[in-house]
CSV table of C-alpha atoms in Angstrom, one decimal:
chain,number,residue,atom,x,y,z
A,1,MET,CA,14.9,-9.4,-18.6
A,2,THR,CA,17.9,-11.0,-20.4
A,3,ASP,CA,18.9,-14.6,-19.9
A,4,HIS,CA,22.0,-15.5,-17.9
A,5,PRO,CA,24.1,-18.6,-18.8
A,6,HIS,CA,23.6,-20.0,-15.3
A,7,SER,CA,20.3,-18.4,-14.4
A,8,ILE,CA,18.1,-19.6,-11.6
A,9,ASP,CA,14.4,-19.3,-12.5
A,10,VAL,CA,12.0,-17.8,-9.9
A,11,VAL,CA,8.6,-16.3,-9.5
A,12,LEU,CA,8.1,-13.0,-7.6
A,13,ALA,CA,5.4,-12.0,-5.2
A,14,LEU,CA,5.7,-8.3,-4.9
A,15,GLY,CA,3.8,-6.8,-1.9
A,16,GLY,CA,1.9,-3.6,-1.4
A,17,GLY,CA,3.0,-0.6,0.5
A,18,ALA,CA,2.6,2.6,-1.6
A,19,ALA,CA,5.9,4.5,-2.0
A,20,ARG,CA,7.7,1.9,0.0
A,21,GLY,CA,7.3,-0.3,-3.1
A,22,VAL,CA,9.9,1.6,-5.0
A,23,ALA,CA,12.2,-0.8,-3.1
A,24,HIS,CA,11.0,-3.5,-5.6
A,25,ILE,CA,13.0,-1.7,-8.3
A,26,GLY,CA,16.3,-2.2,-6.3
A,27,ILE,CA,15.5,-5.8,-5.7
A,28,LEU,CA,14.8,-6.5,-9.4
A,29,GLN,CA,18.1,-4.9,-10.2
A,30,VAL,CA,20.0,-7.1,-7.9
A,31,LEU,CA,18.2,-10.2,-9.1
A,32,ALA,CA,19.3,-9.5,-12.6
A,33,GLU,CA,22.9,-8.8,-11.5
A,34,ARG,CA,23.0,-12.2,-9.7
A,35,GLY,CA,21.7,-14.1,-12.7
A,36,ILE,CA,18.4,-14.9,-11.1
A,37,ARG,CA,15.8,-14.9,-13.9
A,38,VAL,CA,12.3,-13.7,-13.2
A,39,ARG,CA,9.8,-16.0,-15.0
A,40,GLY,CA,6.6,-14.5,-13.6
A,41,ILE,CA,5.3,-11.8,-11.3
A,42,ALA,CA,2.3,-11.5,-9.0
A,43,GLY,CA,1.9,-8.0,-7.7
A,44,THR,CA,-0.3,-6.3,-5.1
A,45,SER,CA,-0.9,-2.5,-5.2
A,46,ILE,CA,2.6,-0.8,-5.8
A,47,GLY,CA,3.8,-4.4,-6.4
A,48,ALA,CA,1.4,-4.5,-9.3
A,49,ILE,CA,2.6,-1.2,-10.6
A,50,ILE,CA,6.3,-2.1,-10.5
A,51,GLY,CA,5.7,-5.7,-11.6
A,52,GLY,CA,3.4,-4.7,-14.4
A,53,MET,CA,5.8,-2.2,-15.8
A,54,TYR,CA,8.6,-4.8,-15.5
A,55,ALA,CA,6.5,-7.4,-17.3
A,56,ALA,CA,5.7,-4.8,-20.1
A,57,ASP,CA,9.5,-4.0,-20.4
A,58,CYS,CA,8.9,-0.4,-19.3
A,59,MET,CA,11.3,-0.3,-16.3
A,60,LYS,CA,13.8,2.1,-17.9
A,61,PRO,CA,11.4,5.0,-18.4
A,62,LEU,CA,9.7,4.3,-15.1
A,63,VAL,CA,12.9,4.5,-13.2
A,64,GLU,CA,14.1,7.6,-15.1
A,65,TYR,CA,10.7,9.2,-14.2
A,66,LEU,CA,10.8,8.3,-10.5
A,67,LEU,CA,14.4,9.6,-10.1
A,68,LYS,CA,13.3,13.0,-11.5
A,69,LEU,CA,10.2,13.2,-9.3
A,70,ASP,CA,10.2,15.8,-6.7
A,71,ALA,CA,7.5,16.8,-4.2
A,72,ARG,CA,6.0,19.4,-6.6
A,73,ARG,CA,5.7,16.9,-9.5
A,74,MET,CA,4.3,14.3,-7.1
A,75,LEU,CA,1.5,16.6,-6.1
A,76,ARG,CA,0.7,17.2,-9.8
A,77,LEU,CA,-0.1,13.5,-10.1
A,78,LEU,CA,-2.7,13.7,-7.4
A,79,ASP,CA,-6.3,14.5,-8.5
A,80,PRO,CA,-8.6,15.2,-5.5
A,81,VAL,CA,-12.2,14.2,-6.1
A,82,VAL,CA,-13.7,15.0,-2.6
A,83,PRO,CA,-16.4,14.1,-1.8
A,84,ARG,CA,-16.5,10.7,-3.4
A,85,SER,CA,-15.6,7.1,-2.7
A,86,GLY,CA,-11.9,8.0,-2.5
A,87,LEU,CA,-9.9,11.2,-2.0
A,88,LEU,CA,-8.1,10.8,-5.4
A,89,GLY,CA,-9.3,9.7,-8.8
A,90,GLY,CA,-6.0,8.2,-9.9
A,91,SER,CA,-6.5,9.3,-13.5
A,92,ARG,CA,-3.2,11.2,-13.7
A,93,VAL,CA,-1.3,8.1,-12.4
A,94,VAL,CA,-3.2,6.1,-15.0
A,95,ASP,CA,-2.2,8.5,-17.7
A,96,LYS,CA,1.5,8.3,-16.7
A,97,MET,CA,1.4,4.4,-16.7
A,98,THR,CA,-0.3,4.6,-20.2
A,99,ASP,CA,2.6,6.8,-21.3
A,100,PHE,CA,4.9,3.9,-20.4
A,101,ALA,CA,2.9,0.8,-21.3
A,102,GLY,CA,0.4,2.0,-23.9
A,103,ASP,CA,-2.6,-0.3,-24.3
A,104,ALA,CA,-0.7,-3.4,-23.3
A,105,GLN,CA,-2.9,-6.5,-22.6
A,106,ILE,CA,-1.8,-8.8,-19.8
A,107,GLU,CA,-2.3,-11.9,-21.8
A,108,ASP,CA,0.0,-10.6,-24.5
A,109,LEU,CA,3.0,-9.8,-22.2
A,110,GLU,CA,6.1,-11.8,-22.8
A,111,LEU,CA,6.5,-12.3,-19.0
A,112,PRO,CA,3.5,-13.9,-17.2
A,113,PHE,CA,1.9,-11.4,-14.8
A,114,VAL,CA,-1.1,-11.3,-12.5
A,115,ALA,CA,-2.4,-8.2,-10.6
A,116,VAL,CA,-4.1,-8.9,-7.3
A,117,ALA,CA,-7.1,-6.8,-6.3
A,118,ALA,CA,-9.9,-7.3,-3.8
A,119,ASP,CA,-13.7,-7.5,-4.3
A,120,LEU,CA,-15.1,-4.5,-2.4
A,121,ARG,CA,-18.3,-6.3,-1.6
A,122,THR,CA,-16.9,-9.7,-0.4
A,123,GLY,CA,-13.3,-8.9,0.4
A,124,HIS,CA,-12.2,-11.9,-1.7
A,125,GLU,CA,-8.9,-11.9,-3.6
A,126,VAL,CA,-9.4,-11.2,-7.3
A,127,LEU,CA,-6.6,-12.3,-9.7
A,128,LEU,CA,-6.5,-10.2,-12.9
A,129,ARG,CA,-4.8,-12.2,-15.6
A,130,GLU,CA,-6.1,-10.7,-18.8
A,131,GLY,CA,-7.3,-7.4,-20.2
A,132,SER,CA,-5.8,-4.0,-19.9
A,133,LEU,CA,-2.6,-4.0,-17.9
A,134,VAL,CA,-3.1,-0.4,-16.8
A,135,GLU,CA,-6.7,-1.0,-15.8
A,136,ALA,CA,-5.7,-4.1,-13.8
A,137,VAL,CA,-2.9,-2.2,-12.0
A,138,ARG,CA,-5.2,0.7,-11.3
A,139,ALA,CA,-7.6,-1.6,-9.6
A,140,SER,CA,-4.8,-3.3,-7.6
A,141,PHE,CA,-3.7,0.1,-6.1
A,142,ALA,CA,-7.1,1.5,-5.2
A,143,ILE,CA,-6.4,2.0,-1.5
A,144,PRO,CA,-9.8,2.3,0.2
A,145,GLY,CA,-10.5,5.9,1.2
A,146,VAL,CA,-7.6,7.2,-0.9
A,147,PHE,CA,-8.2,6.1,-4.5
A,148,THR,CA,-11.6,5.5,-5.9
A,149,PRO,CA,-12.6,1.8,-6.6
A,150,VAL,CA,-12.5,0.4,-10.1
A,151,GLN,CA,-15.2,-1.6,-11.8
A,152,ILE,CA,-14.1,-4.6,-13.8
A,153,GLY,CA,-16.3,-7.5,-14.8
A,154,GLY,CA,-19.2,-6.2,-12.9
A,155,ARG,CA,-17.3,-6.0,-9.6
A,156,TRP,CA,-16.0,-3.0,-7.7
A,157,LEU,CA,-12.3,-3.7,-7.0
A,158,VAL,CA,-10.0,-2.1,-4.5
A,159,ASP,CA,-6.4,-2.5,-3.3
A,160,GLY,CA,-5.2,-6.1,-3.2
A,161,GLY,CA,-3.6,-5.6,0.1
A,162,ILE,CA,-7.0,-5.9,1.7
A,163,SER,CA,-6.9,-9.7,0.9
A,164,SER,CA,-3.3,-10.4,-0.1
A,165,PRO,CA,-0.6,-7.9,0.9
A,166,VAL,CA,2.1,-10.4,-0.2
A,167,PRO,CA,0.6,-12.4,-3.1
A,168,ILE,CA,2.5,-15.7,-2.7
A,169,ARG,CA,-0.4,-17.9,-3.6
A,170,ALA,CA,-1.0,-15.9,-6.7
A,171,ALA,CA,2.6,-16.2,-7.7
A,172,ARG,CA,2.5,-20.0,-7.4
A,173,THR,CA,-0.5,-20.1,-9.8
A,174,LEU,CA,1.9,-18.8,-12.5
A,175,PHE,CA,4.6,-21.5,-12.1
A,176,PRO,CA,3.8,-24.0,-9.4
A,177,ASP,CA,7.1,-25.7,-9.6
A,178,LEU,CA,9.4,-22.7,-9.3
A,179,PRO,CA,10.6,-21.1,-6.1
A,180,VAL,CA,8.9,-17.9,-5.0
A,181,ILE,CA,10.8,-14.9,-3.8
A,182,ALA,CA,8.3,-12.8,-1.8
A,183,VAL,CA,8.8,-9.1,-0.9
A,184,ASP,CA,7.0,-7.8,2.2
A,185,LEU,CA,7.1,-4.0,2.6
A,186,ASN,CA,5.1,-3.8,5.9
A,187,ASN,CA,7.3,-5.1,8.6
A,188,VAL,CA,7.1,-2.4,11.2
A,189,ASP,CA,10.5,-3.5,12.7
A,190,MET,CA,12.3,-2.7,9.4
A,191,VAL,CA,12.7,1.0,9.8
A,192,PHE,CA,13.9,3.2,6.9
A,193,GLU,CA,17.3,4.6,7.6
A,194,GLY,CA,17.1,7.6,5.2
A,195,GLU,CA,15.7,11.0,5.8
A,196,VAL,CA,11.9,10.9,5.9
A,197,LEU,CA,11.1,14.5,6.7
A,198,CYS,CA,8.6,15.8,4.2
A,199,SER,CA,10.0,18.5,2.1
A,200,LEU,CA,6.5,19.9,1.7
A,201,ASP,CA,7.1,21.5,5.1
A,202,ALA,CA,9.6,24.0,3.6
A,203,PRO,CA,8.1,27.5,3.8
A,204,GLU,CA,9.3,28.5,0.3
A,205,GLU,CA,7.3,25.6,-1.3
A,206,GLU,CA,4.0,26.7,0.3
A,207,ARG,CA,3.4,29.5,-2.2
A,208,GLU,CA,4.1,27.4,-5.2
A,209,LEU,CA,2.3,24.1,-4.7
A,210,GLY,CA,-1.2,25.6,-4.5
A,211,ARG,CA,-4.4,24.1,-3.2
A,212,ILE,CA,-3.4,20.4,-3.6
A,213,GLU,CA,-0.6,20.9,-1.2
A,214,ARG,CA,-2.9,22.7,1.3
A,215,LEU,CA,-5.3,19.8,1.1
A,216,LEU,CA,-2.5,17.3,1.8
A,217,ARG,CA,-1.3,19.5,4.7
A,218,ARG,CA,-4.7,19.4,6.3
A,219,MET,CA,-4.9,15.6,5.7
A,220,ARG,CA,-1.4,15.0,7.3
A,221,GLY,CA,-2.4,16.9,10.4
A,222,ASP,CA,-0.1,18.0,13.3
A,223,GLU,CA,1.6,15.0,14.9
A,224,GLU,CA,1.9,17.0,18.2
A,225,LYS,CA,-1.9,17.3,18.4
A,226,ARG,CA,-3.7,14.6,16.5
A,227,PRO,CA,-2.9,12.6,13.3
A,228,GLY,CA,-4.4,13.9,10.1
A,229,MET,CA,-6.5,11.8,7.7
A,230,LEU,CA,-3.7,10.9,5.4
A,231,ALA,CA,-1.4,9.8,8.2
A,232,SER,CA,-4.2,7.9,9.9
A,233,ILE,CA,-5.1,6.0,6.7
A,234,SER,CA,-1.4,5.3,6.0
A,235,ASP,CA,-0.6,3.9,9.4
A,236,ALA,CA,-3.9,1.9,9.7
A,237,VAL,CA,-3.4,0.3,6.4
A,238,THR,CA,0.3,-0.5,7.2
A,239,HIS,CA,-0.5,-2.2,10.5
A,240,MET,CA,-3.5,-4.2,9.0
A,241,GLU,CA,-1.4,-5.4,6.1
A,242,HIS,CA,1.5,-6.3,8.4
A,243,ARG,CA,-0.6,-8.6,10.5
A,244,LEU,CA,-2.3,-10.2,7.5
A,245,ALA,CA,1.1,-10.6,5.8
A,246,ARG,CA,2.5,-12.4,8.8
A,247,PHE,CA,-0.3,-15.0,8.6
A,248,GLN,CA,0.0,-15.4,4.8
A,249,ILE,CA,3.8,-15.8,4.9
A,250,ALA,CA,3.6,-18.4,7.6
A,251,ALA,CA,0.9,-20.3,5.7
A,252,ASP,CA,2.4,-20.1,2.2
A,253,GLU,CA,6.1,-20.1,3.0
A,254,PRO,CA,8.0,-18.6,0.1
A,255,GLU,CA,11.4,-20.0,-0.6
A,256,LEU,CA,12.9,-16.6,0.1
A,257,LEU,CA,11.4,-13.7,1.9
A,258,LEU,CA,12.8,-10.2,1.5
A,259,GLU,CA,11.9,-7.4,3.9
A,260,PRO,CA,13.5,-4.1,2.9
A,261,PRO,CA,13.8,-1.5,5.7
A,262,VAL,CA,11.2,0.9,4.4
A,263,TYR,CA,8.9,1.4,7.4
A,264,GLY,CA,8.3,5.1,8.0
A,265,ILE,CA,8.1,6.1,4.4
A,266,GLY,CA,4.8,7.9,3.7
A,267,LEU,CA,2.1,6.9,1.1
A,268,PHE,CA,3.2,9.4,-1.4
A,269,ASP,CA,6.9,9.8,-0.7
A,270,PHE,CA,7.9,8.9,-4.3
A,271,HIS,CA,10.1,11.9,-4.4
A,272,ARG,CA,12.5,9.8,-2.2
A,273,SER,CA,12.8,7.1,-4.9
A,274,LYS,CA,16.6,7.1,-5.0
A,275,SER,CA,17.0,6.3,-1.3
A,276,ILE,CA,14.1,3.8,-1.4
A,277,ILE,CA,15.6,1.9,-4.4
A,278,GLU,CA,18.9,1.7,-2.5
A,279,ALA,CA,17.1,0.3,0.5
A,280,GLY,CA,15.7,-2.5,-1.8
A,281,ARG,CA,19.2,-3.1,-3.3
A,282,ARG,CA,20.8,-3.5,0.1
A,283,CYS,CA,18.1,-5.9,1.3
A,284,ALA,CA,18.5,-8.1,-1.8
A,285,GLU,CA,22.3,-8.0,-1.7
A,286,GLN,CA,22.3,-9.1,2.0
A,287,ALA,CA,19.6,-11.8,1.5
A,288,LEU,CA,21.1,-13.3,-1.6
A,289,HIS,CA,24.1,-14.8,0.0
A,290,ALA,CA,25.6,-18.1,-1.3
A,291,ASP,CA,23.5,-20.4,0.8
A,292,ALA,CA,20.3,-18.7,-0.2
A,293,VAL,CA,21.2,-18.8,-3.9
A,294,HIS,CA,22.1,-22.5,-3.7
A,295,ALA,CA,18.8,-23.2,-1.9
A,296,LEU,CA,16.9,-21.5,-4.8
A,297,ALA,CA,18.9,-23.5,-7.3
A,298,ARG,CA,18.1,-26.8,-5.6
A,299,HIS,CA,14.4,-26.2,-5.5
A,300,ARG,CA,12.4,-28.3,-7.8
């Protein structure tokens, strides 16, 4: 988050998409290299996680952690709570974010940030601009049926992708006069080019990963017979958010739209972070050609 002598100021709208959102990291890296200064971030779901950690100046430990994450460590982050309002409680993910960001409060961050969640009762967008950063992020990534909802201010909140998969309007509330760079992770035509075979299928892993792995195996199902619960939820959420994102992008028109090729990456494929970060980098490098940068610079 350092200044550049000829920096262009922008606001980011980082969309939701579970593990696909690790591509946000590669995009942020390229923006810094190109002298494009991020003045504020609105994030939905994984966009809130990456954006919130960036705003709290915690990117270095986050990236180091993700690059060390393998399938076994990823499973240890998951805390099944069946039967309840979600498959996973999310407390281990919260603990890890707390390791990085401590008890940071959104209103105290040097970089303006807003996490986007949805009211479970009404479906309305909820902008979380103050209070605990980690709690706000936890609400923003509460994928219905996967993570349990979070109660804040008397409302039960779930994943912001239900109402705003690409939070462009939320980004404009931070700096209405600055150009918005939006990142959409749910374009089903932008297929991930890396290997997406789940390493959990390796026979030697089966004895070591224990009951959580077996639970996830049952949820994933057998593609040759019928999709499992996890695959069904993942695909359904992706297609829903893709359609909603199309409408929002057309209505709100960001100054620059980035769509990294990450379709096909599973909800919890964070152990593929290196390849996903590279996909984000390639997308940003291709999109930020001279004409695009000049257009951002001219925007007032």
